[in-house]
Every structure is written in structure tokens, then in C-alpha cells.
Amino acid sequence: RAEIAMMHQDGLVAPGEPVRILSLAAGSARGVIGVIKELKDLGFPTKVFLIDTDPEALSYASRFAAENGVVDEISVAVEDVINFRTVIRTFKPDIVEMMGLTDYMSDELAIKLFRMIRIALKPDGFFFTSNVQQNSERYFLKHVVNWDMIYRTKEQLAELFVKAGFPSPKV
């Protein structure tokens, strides 16, 4: 909650202006919608754009947002993440959130997407992402579920950020 207030005090967004969140590969967006509800309950306006290729996941997200009283705060688009440029023409995000997608991308594609995100973000914006690391489930995921994921160390992920033009992240 203190971090949310700091976003206003530090100039990320002006008081009374919505925090603009872009969620790429949003899926059901349960976590994002939970944050939106908390922000709304605290009196912080938000505008959120959810992008995913799965219409069923976005339909679920819309129902979940309605159940939590934040349906007016979200917009959705069934779209490939790489094509999100159409959204950012009118929606300049303060925060971009994308969890788990780079686990399926080559370094080259991840760098391309990270560059697009860097350009889309407001100057003092935040980009939150994640990457799976080596774990004991790898064999099962590859040979049983047929999920051939890309496992990167935090240093390798940081290198992709730098190649995309972001400042070097703390690892």
C-alpha cells in the first residue's frame, strides 16, 4: 500500500489519474484483477488492458472482474502479444506485466518483445516479468506434457533486458 502511494508522490501518475496497467499474455488475470480490486478499495483509480490469444481465458477474466466489482476498469483484446502495438497507440501504460511467456521464446524474440515494451512504457514505468529456472519438473513437462520450455538463469534474463535497451537490472 505504501508503494502505491509512492507511485503518486514520486510522479509515476498524478493524483487522481488512473494507474495504467498492460497485462500481456494475461490468461485469466486473477492476480492482476486482485490488485485492481485492492487499488480500487484504497481509492486509487486504475485502467487495465488485458491481452491474450485465448478468448476463453479473457472471458473468464471479464467474469472474475465483474464478480470483484472492477469490470469497468478493464478492457480486453484477443490478440497475439507481439501485435500489442495497436493497443499502445491509445493506452500508454505505467506498468507492463507479463509472466511466464518468455519461457517459450527464443532470445531473439524475447529481446524484440522487451524492446517493444520499453518503448511502450511511460518514462518512469515498470515492467514485471518472470522466467522459469531449472527444476525437477523439467523432464515431466518436456516428455509428458510436451512443454519444451526455455530455462534461463536470472543473469541470462537480465542480459536480455540489457540487449533490449533497459538499464541493467539487479540480479
JSON list of N, CA and C in Angstrom, two decimals, residues 84-123:
[
{"chain": "A", "resi": 84, "resn": "PHE", "atom": "N", "xyz": [0.80, -6.09, -29.92]},
{"chain": "A", "resi": 84, "resn": "PHE", "atom": "CA", "xyz": [0.14, -5.19, -28.98]},
{"chain": "A", "resi": 84, "resn": "PHE", "atom": "C", "xyz": [0.32, -3.71, -29.33]},
{"chain": "A", "resi": 85, "resn": "ARG", "atom": "N", "xyz": [1.04, -3.43, -30.39]},
{"chain": "A", "resi": 85, "resn": "ARG", "atom": "CA", "xyz": [1.26, -2.03, -30.81]},
{"chain": "A", "resi": 85, "resn": "ARG", "atom": "C", "xyz": [-0.06, -1.30, -31.06]},
{"chain": "A", "resi": 86, "resn": "THR", "atom": "N", "xyz": [-1.07, -2.01, -31.55]},
{"chain": "A", "resi": 86, "resn": "THR", "atom": "CA", "xyz": [-2.35, -1.35, -31.80]},
{"chain": "A", "resi": 86, "resn": "THR", "atom": "C", "xyz": [-2.96, -0.83, -30.51]},
{"chain": "A", "resi": 87, "resn": "VAL", "atom": "N", "xyz": [-2.74, -1.52, -29.42]},
{"chain": "A", "resi": 87, "resn": "VAL", "atom": "CA", "xyz": [-3.27, -1.12, -28.11]},
{"chain": "A", "resi": 87, "resn": "VAL", "atom": "C", "xyz": [-2.55, 0.12, -27.60]},
{"chain": "A", "resi": 88, "resn": "ILE", "atom": "N", "xyz": [-1.23, 0.15, -27.73]},
{"chain": "A", "resi": 88, "resn": "ILE", "atom": "CA", "xyz": [-0.47, 1.23, -27.10]},
{"chain": "A", "resi": 88, "resn": "ILE", "atom": "C", "xyz": [-0.57, 2.55, -27.85]},
{"chain": "A", "resi": 89, "resn": "ARG", "atom": "N", "xyz": [-1.21, 2.54, -29.00]},
{"chain": "A", "resi": 89, "resn": "ARG", "atom": "CA", "xyz": [-1.45, 3.82, -29.67]},
{"chain": "A", "resi": 89, "resn": "ARG", "atom": "C", "xyz": [-2.34, 4.70, -28.82]},
{"chain": "A", "resi": 90, "resn": "THR", "atom": "N", "xyz": [-3.25, 4.09, -28.08]},
{"chain": "A", "resi": 90, "resn": "THR", "atom": "CA", "xyz": [-4.18, 4.87, -27.23]},
{"chain": "A", "resi": 90, "resn": "THR", "atom": "C", "xyz": [-4.02, 4.56, -25.75]},
{"chain": "A", "resi": 91, "resn": "PHE", "atom": "N", "xyz": [-3.20, 3.60, -25.39]},
{"chain": "A", "resi": 91, "resn": "PHE", "atom": "CA", "xyz": [-3.06, 3.18, -24.00]},
{"chain": "A", "resi": 91, "resn": "PHE", "atom": "C", "xyz": [-1.58, 3.15, -23.64]},
{"chain": "A", "resi": 92, "resn": "LYS", "atom": "N", "xyz": [-1.09, 4.23, -23.07]},
{"chain": "A", "resi": 92, "resn": "LYS", "atom": "CA", "xyz": [0.32, 4.33, -22.67]},
{"chain": "A", "resi": 92, "resn": "LYS", "atom": "C", "xyz": [0.44, 3.82, -21.24]},
{"chain": "A", "resi": 93, "resn": "PRO", "atom": "N", "xyz": [1.00, 2.61, -21.02]},
{"chain": "A", "resi": 93, "resn": "PRO", "atom": "CA", "xyz": [0.99, 2.02, -19.68]},
{"chain": "A", "resi": 93, "resn": "PRO", "atom": "C", "xyz": [2.05, 2.60, -18.74]},
{"chain": "A", "resi": 94, "resn": "ASP", "atom": "N", "xyz": [1.67, 2.66, -17.47]},
{"chain": "A", "resi": 94, "resn": "ASP", "atom": "CA", "xyz": [2.61, 2.95, -16.40]},
{"chain": "A", "resi": 94, "resn": "ASP", "atom": "C", "xyz": [3.33, 1.67, -16.00]},
{"chain": "A", "resi": 95, "resn": "ILE", "atom": "N", "xyz": [2.61, 0.56, -16.13]},
{"chain": "A", "resi": 95, "resn": "ILE", "atom": "CA", "xyz": [3.12, -0.75, -15.73]},
{"chain": "A", "resi": 95, "resn": "ILE", "atom": "C", "xyz": [2.78, -1.76, -16.82]},
{"chain": "A", "resi": 96, "resn": "VAL", "atom": "N", "xyz": [3.77, -2.58, -17.20]},
{"chain": "A", "resi": 96, "resn": "VAL", "atom": "CA", "xyz": [3.52, -3.72, -18.07]},
{"chain": "A", "resi": 96, "resn": "VAL", "atom": "C", "xyz": [3.83, -4.96, -17.26]},
{"chain": "A", "resi": 97, "resn": "GLU", "atom": "N", "xyz": [2.92, -5.90, -17.30]},
{"chain": "A", "resi": 97, "resn": "GLU", "atom": "CA", "xyz": [3.04, -7.15, -16.55]},
{"chain": "A", "resi": 97, "resn": "GLU", "atom": "C", "xyz": [2.95, -8.29, -17.57]},
{"chain": "A", "resi": 98, "resn": "MET", "atom": "N", "xyz": [3.94, -9.20, -17.54]},
{"chain": "A", "resi": 98, "resn": "MET", "atom": "CA", "xyz": [3.95, -10.34, -18.45]},
{"chain": "A", "resi": 98, "resn": "MET", "atom": "C", "xyz": [4.68, -11.48, -17.75]},
{"chain": "A", "resi": 99, "resn": "MET", "atom": "N", "xyz": [3.94, -12.45, -17.28]},
{"chain": "A", "resi": 99, "resn": "MET", "atom": "CA", "xyz": [4.53, -13.54, -16.51]},
{"chain": "A", "resi": 99, "resn": "MET", "atom": "C", "xyz": [4.54, -14.84, -17.31]},
{"chain": "A", "resi": 100, "resn": "GLY", "atom": "N", "xyz": [5.73, -15.44, -17.40]},
{"chain": "A", "resi": 100, "resn": "GLY", "atom": "CA", "xyz": [5.85, -16.79, -17.94]},
{"chain": "A", "resi": 100, "resn": "GLY", "atom": "C", "xyz": [5.89, -16.93, -19.44]},
{"chain": "A", "resi": 101, "resn": "LEU", "atom": "N", "xyz": [5.70, -15.86, -20.19]},
{"chain": "A", "resi": 101, "resn": "LEU", "atom": "CA", "xyz": [5.67, -16.00, -21.64]},
{"chain": "A", "resi": 101, "resn": "LEU", "atom": "C", "xyz": [7.05, -16.23, -22.24]},
{"chain": "A", "resi": 102, "resn": "THR", "atom": "N", "xyz": [8.07, -15.59, -21.70]},
{"chain": "A", "resi": 102, "resn": "THR", "atom": "CA", "xyz": [9.40, -15.75, -22.29]},
{"chain": "A", "resi": 102, "resn": "THR", "atom": "C", "xyz": [9.94, -17.16, -22.13]},
{"chain": "A", "resi": 103, "resn": "ASP", "atom": "N", "xyz": [9.30, -17.96, -21.32]},
{"chain": "A", "resi": 103, "resn": "ASP", "atom": "CA", "xyz": [9.69, -19.36, -21.16]},
{"chain": "A", "resi": 103, "resn": "ASP", "atom": "C", "xyz": [9.53, -20.14, -22.46]},
{"chain": "A", "resi": 104, "resn": "TYR", "atom": "N", "xyz": [8.81, -19.57, -23.41]},
{"chain": "A", "resi": 104, "resn": "TYR", "atom": "CA", "xyz": [8.55, -20.24, -24.68]},
{"chain": "A", "resi": 104, "resn": "TYR", "atom": "C", "xyz": [9.15, -19.48, -25.86]},
{"chain": "A", "resi": 105, "resn": "MET", "atom": "N", "xyz": [9.98, -18.47, -25.59]},
{"chain": "A", "resi": 105, "resn": "MET", "atom": "CA", "xyz": [10.52, -17.61, -26.65]},
{"chain": "A", "resi": 105, "resn": "MET", "atom": "C", "xyz": [12.02, -17.75, -26.78]},
{"chain": "A", "resi": 106, "resn": "SER", "atom": "N", "xyz": [12.48, -17.68, -28.01]},
{"chain": "A", "resi": 106, "resn": "SER", "atom": "CA", "xyz": [13.92, -17.62, -28.24]},
{"chain": "A", "resi": 106, "resn": "SER", "atom": "C", "xyz": [14.44, -16.30, -27.67]},
{"chain": "A", "resi": 107, "resn": "ASP", "atom": "N", "xyz": [15.73, -16.22, -27.47]},
{"chain": "A", "resi": 107, "resn": "ASP", "atom": "CA", "xyz": [16.34, -14.98, -27.00]},
{"chain": "A", "resi": 107, "resn": "ASP", "atom": "C", "xyz": [16.01, -13.83, -27.95]},
{"chain": "A", "resi": 108, "resn": "GLU", "atom": "N", "xyz": [16.10, -14.07, -29.24]},
{"chain": "A", "resi": 108, "resn": "GLU", "atom": "CA", "xyz": [15.87, -13.02, -30.23]},
{"chain": "A", "resi": 108, "resn": "GLU", "atom": "C", "xyz": [14.45, -12.48, -30.14]},
{"chain": "A", "resi": 109, "resn": "LEU", "atom": "N", "xyz": [13.46, -13.36, -30.02]},
{"chain": "A", "resi": 109, "resn": "LEU", "atom": "CA", "xyz": [12.07, -12.92, -29.92]},
{"chain": "A", "resi": 109, "resn": "LEU", "atom": "C", "xyz": [11.82, -12.20, -28.59]},
{"chain": "A", "resi": 110, "resn": "ALA", "atom": "N", "xyz": [12.41, -12.71, -27.51]},
{"chain": "A", "resi": 110, "resn": "ALA", "atom": "CA", "xyz": [12.25, -12.06, -26.21]},
{"chain": "A", "resi": 110, "resn": "ALA", "atom": "C", "xyz": [12.84, -10.65, -26.24]},
{"chain": "A", "resi": 111, "resn": "ILE", "atom": "N", "xyz": [14.00, -10.49, -26.84]},
{"chain": "A", "resi": 111, "resn": "ILE", "atom": "CA", "xyz": [14.62, -9.16, -26.94]},
{"chain": "A", "resi": 111, "resn": "ILE", "atom": "C", "xyz": [13.72, -8.22, -27.75]},
{"chain": "A", "resi": 112, "resn": "LYS", "atom": "N", "xyz": [13.19, -8.72, -28.86]},
{"chain": "A", "resi": 112, "resn": "LYS", "atom": "CA", "xyz": [12.28, -7.90, -29.69]},
{"chain": "A", "resi": 112, "resn": "LYS", "atom": "C", "xyz": [11.07, -7.44, -28.86]},
{"chain": "A", "resi": 113, "resn": "LEU", "atom": "N", "xyz": [10.46, -8.36, -28.13]},
{"chain": "A", "resi": 113, "resn": "LEU", "atom": "CA", "xyz": [9.30, -8.02, -27.32]},
{"chain": "A", "resi": 113, "resn": "LEU", "atom": "C", "xyz": [9.68, -7.05, -26.19]},
{"chain": "A", "resi": 114, "resn": "PHE", "atom": "N", "xyz": [10.79, -7.29, -25.53]},
{"chain": "A", "resi": 114, "resn": "PHE", "atom": "CA", "xyz": [11.25, -6.39, -24.46]},
{"chain": "A", "resi": 114, "resn": "PHE", "atom": "C", "xyz": [11.49, -4.98, -25.00]},
{"chain": "A", "resi": 115, "resn": "ARG", "atom": "N", "xyz": [12.05, -4.86, -26.22]},
{"chain": "A", "resi": 115, "resn": "ARG", "atom": "CA", "xyz": [12.24, -3.54, -26.83]},
{"chain": "A", "resi": 115, "resn": "ARG", "atom": "C", "xyz": [10.90, -2.84, -27.04]},
{"chain": "A", "resi": 116, "resn": "MET", "atom": "N", "xyz": [9.93, -3.58, -27.55]},
{"chain": "A", "resi": 116, "resn": "MET", "atom": "CA", "xyz": [8.60, -3.02, -27.77]},
{"chain": "A", "resi": 116, "resn": "MET", "atom": "C", "xyz": [7.99, -2.54, -26.45]},
{"chain": "A", "resi": 117, "resn": "ILE", "atom": "N", "xyz": [8.17, -3.34, -25.41]},
{"chain": "A", "resi": 117, "resn": "ILE", "atom": "CA", "xyz": [7.65, -2.98, -24.10]},
{"chain": "A", "resi": 117, "resn": "ILE", "atom": "C", "xyz": [8.36, -1.73, -23.58]},
{"chain": "A", "resi": 118, "resn": "ARG", "atom": "N", "xyz": [9.67, -1.67, -23.71]},
{"chain": "A", "resi": 118, "resn": "ARG", "atom": "CA", "xyz": [10.43, -0.49, -23.26]},
{"chain": "A", "resi": 118, "resn": "ARG", "atom": "C", "xyz": [9.93, 0.77, -23.94]},
{"chain": "A", "resi": 119, "resn": "ILE", "atom": "N", "xyz": [9.68, 0.69, -25.23]},
{"chain": "A", "resi": 119, "resn": "ILE", "atom": "CA", "xyz": [9.19, 1.84, -25.98]},
{"chain": "A", "resi": 119, "resn": "ILE", "atom": "C", "xyz": [7.76, 2.20, -25.57]},
{"chain": "A", "resi": 120, "resn": "ALA", "atom": "N", "xyz": [6.95, 1.19, -25.25]},
{"chain": "A", "resi": 120, "resn": "ALA", "atom": "CA", "xyz": [5.55, 1.43, -24.88]},
{"chain": "A", "resi": 120, "resn": "ALA", "atom": "C", "xyz": [5.40, 2.06, -23.51]},
{"chain": "A", "resi": 121, "resn": "LEU", "atom": "N", "xyz": [6.31, 1.75, -22.60]},
{"chain": "A", "resi": 121, "resn": "LEU", "atom": "CA", "xyz": [6.20, 2.23, -21.22]},
{"chain": "A", "resi": 121, "resn": "LEU", "atom": "C", "xyz": [6.39, 3.73, -21.12]},
{"chain": "A", "resi": 122, "resn": "LYS", "atom": "N", "xyz": [5.69, 4.33, -20.16]},
{"chain": "A", "resi": 122, "resn": "LYS", "atom": "CA", "xyz": [5.97, 5.72, -19.82]},
{"chain": "A", "resi": 122, "resn": "LYS", "atom": "C", "xyz": [7.40, 5.78, -19.28]},
{"chain": "A", "resi": 123, "resn": "PRO", "atom": "N", "xyz": [8.05, 6.94, -19.33]},
{"chain": "A", "resi": 123, "resn": "PRO", "atom": "CA", "xyz": [9.46, 7.04, -18.93]},
{"chain": "A", "resi": 123, "resn": "PRO", "atom": "C", "xyz": [9.79, 6.48, -17.54]}
]
